[in-house]
PDB file of C-alpha atoms in Angstrom:
ATOM      1  CA  MET H   1      -0.015   0.027   0.007  1.00  0.00           C
ATOM      2  CA  ASN H   2       2.918   2.433   0.897  1.00  0.00           C
ATOM      3  CA  GLN H   3       4.609   1.834  -2.294  1.00  0.00           C
ATOM      4  CA  PHE H   4       1.433   2.403  -4.407  1.00  0.00           C
ATOM      5  CA  LEU H   5       0.621   5.657  -2.581  1.00  0.00           C
ATOM      6  CA  ARG H   6       4.535   6.825  -3.401  1.00  0.00           C
ATOM      7  CA  GLN H   7       4.083   5.876  -7.153  1.00  0.00           C
ATOM      8  CA  LEU H   8       1.067   7.684  -7.103  1.00  0.00           C
ATOM      9  CA  VAL H   9       2.458  10.835  -5.413  1.00  0.00           C
ATOM     10  CA  ASN H  10       5.446  10.716  -7.609  1.00  0.00           C
ATOM     11  CA  ARG H  11       3.431  10.844 -10.875  1.00  0.00           C
ATOM     12  CA  LEU H  12       1.116  13.516  -9.864  1.00  0.00           C
ATOM     13  CA  THR H  13       4.123  15.527  -8.648  1.00  0.00           C
ATOM     14  CA  ASN H  14       5.675  14.672 -12.044  1.00  0.00           C
ATOM     15  CA  ARG H  15       2.510  15.887 -13.973  1.00  0.00           C
ATOM     16  CA  GLY H  16       2.364  18.813 -12.294  1.00  0.00           C
ATOM     17  CA  ILE H  17       5.877  19.909 -12.615  1.00  0.00           C
ATOM     18  CA  ASN H  18       5.823  19.027 -16.308  1.00  0.00           C
ATOM     19  CA  LYS H  19       2.530  21.213 -16.736  1.00  0.00           C
ATOM     20  CA  GLY H  20       4.252  24.204 -14.701  1.00  0.00           C
ATOM     21  CA  ILE H  21       7.447  24.027 -17.016  1.00  0.00           C
ATOM     22  CA  ASN H  22       5.352  23.718 -20.245  1.00  0.00           C
ATOM     23  CA  HIS H  23       3.185  26.464 -19.306  1.00  0.00           C
ATOM     24  CA  LEU H  24       6.147  28.740 -18.309  1.00  0.00           C
ATOM     25  CA  ALA H  25       8.069  27.566 -21.750  1.00  0.00           C
ATOM     26  CA  LYS H  26       4.964  28.193 -23.842  1.00  0.00           C
ATOM     27  CA  ARG H  27       4.462  31.836 -22.552  1.00  0.00           C
ATOM     28  CA  GLY H  28       6.275  34.320 -25.068  1.00  0.00           C
ATOM     29  CA  SER H  29       6.306  37.760 -25.820  1.00  0.00           C
ATOM     30  CA  GLY H  30       3.289  37.518 -28.174  1.00  0.00           C
ATOM     31  CA  GLY H  31       5.122  39.523 -30.731  1.00  0.00           C
ATOM     32  CA  LYS H  32       6.560  38.867 -34.206  1.00  0.00           C
ATOM     33  CA  SER H  33       8.675  36.031 -34.618  1.00  0.00           C
ATOM     34  CA  THR H  34      12.304  37.241 -35.506  1.00  0.00           C
ATOM     35  CA  PRO H  35      15.360  35.504 -35.628  1.00  0.00           C
ATOM     36  CA  ALA H  36      16.385  36.609 -32.153  1.00  0.00           C
ATOM     37  CA  SER H  37      12.968  35.712 -30.854  1.00  0.00           C
ATOM     38  CA  ARG H  38      13.316  32.318 -32.367  1.00  0.00           C
ATOM     39  CA  GLN H  39      16.686  31.885 -31.005  1.00  0.00           C
ATOM     40  CA  GLN H  40      15.591  32.765 -27.530  1.00  0.00           C
ATOM     41  CA  ALA H  41      12.790  30.193 -27.692  1.00  0.00           C
ATOM     42  CA  LYS H  42      15.261  27.766 -28.657  1.00  0.00           C
ATOM     43  CA  VAL H  43      17.399  28.634 -25.462  1.00  0.00           C
ATOM     44  CA  THR H  44      14.449  28.603 -23.280  1.00  0.00           C
ATOM     45  CA  ARG H  45      13.177  24.897 -24.714  1.00  0.00           C
ATOM     46  CA  ASP H  46      17.026  23.850 -24.276  1.00  0.00           C
ATOM     47  CA  ALA H  47      16.634  24.872 -20.563  1.00  0.00           C
ATOM     48  CA  VAL H  48      13.458  23.362 -19.846  1.00  0.00           C
ATOM     49  CA  LYS H  49      14.587  20.258 -20.883  1.00  0.00           C
ATOM     50  CA  ARG H  50      17.690  20.366 -18.845  1.00  0.00           C
ATOM     51  CA  ALA H  51      15.243  21.249 -16.061  1.00  0.00           C
ATOM     52  CA  ARG H  52      13.236  18.072 -16.564  1.00  0.00           C
ATOM     53  CA  GLN H  53      15.942  16.027 -16.694  1.00  0.00           C
ATOM     54  CA  ALA H  54      17.349  17.566 -13.340  1.00  0.00           C
ATOM     55  CA  ALA H  55      14.026  17.019 -11.617  1.00  0.00           C
ATOM     56  CA  ARG H  56      13.790  13.663 -12.600  1.00  0.00           C
ATOM     57  CA  ILE H  57      17.530  12.660 -11.663  1.00  0.00           C
ATOM     58  CA  THR H  58      16.726  14.327  -8.178  1.00  0.00           C
ATOM     59  CA  ARG H  59      13.416  12.440  -7.642  1.00  0.00           C
ATOM     60  CA  ARG H  60      15.191   9.112  -8.470  1.00  0.00           C
ATOM     61  CA  LEU H  61      18.144   9.885  -6.121  1.00  0.00           C
ATOM     62  CA  GLY H  62      15.728  10.748  -3.567  1.00  0.00           C
ATOM     63  CA  LYS H  63      13.857   7.360  -3.376  1.00  0.00           C
TER      64      LYS H  63
END
């Protein structure tokens, strides 16, 4: 039972973290797309990927 609850909490936490990160990543300036803004968007996406990976690793190490 304890293991089941831990898995459930982990999945809900992962889902919440991913939804929050996605929300922040999708928020843009709302302006016209320029080469500089596309580059900044790529940098942001890469940072989001690293943040997700770091969060995953941290949760795995905490078990």
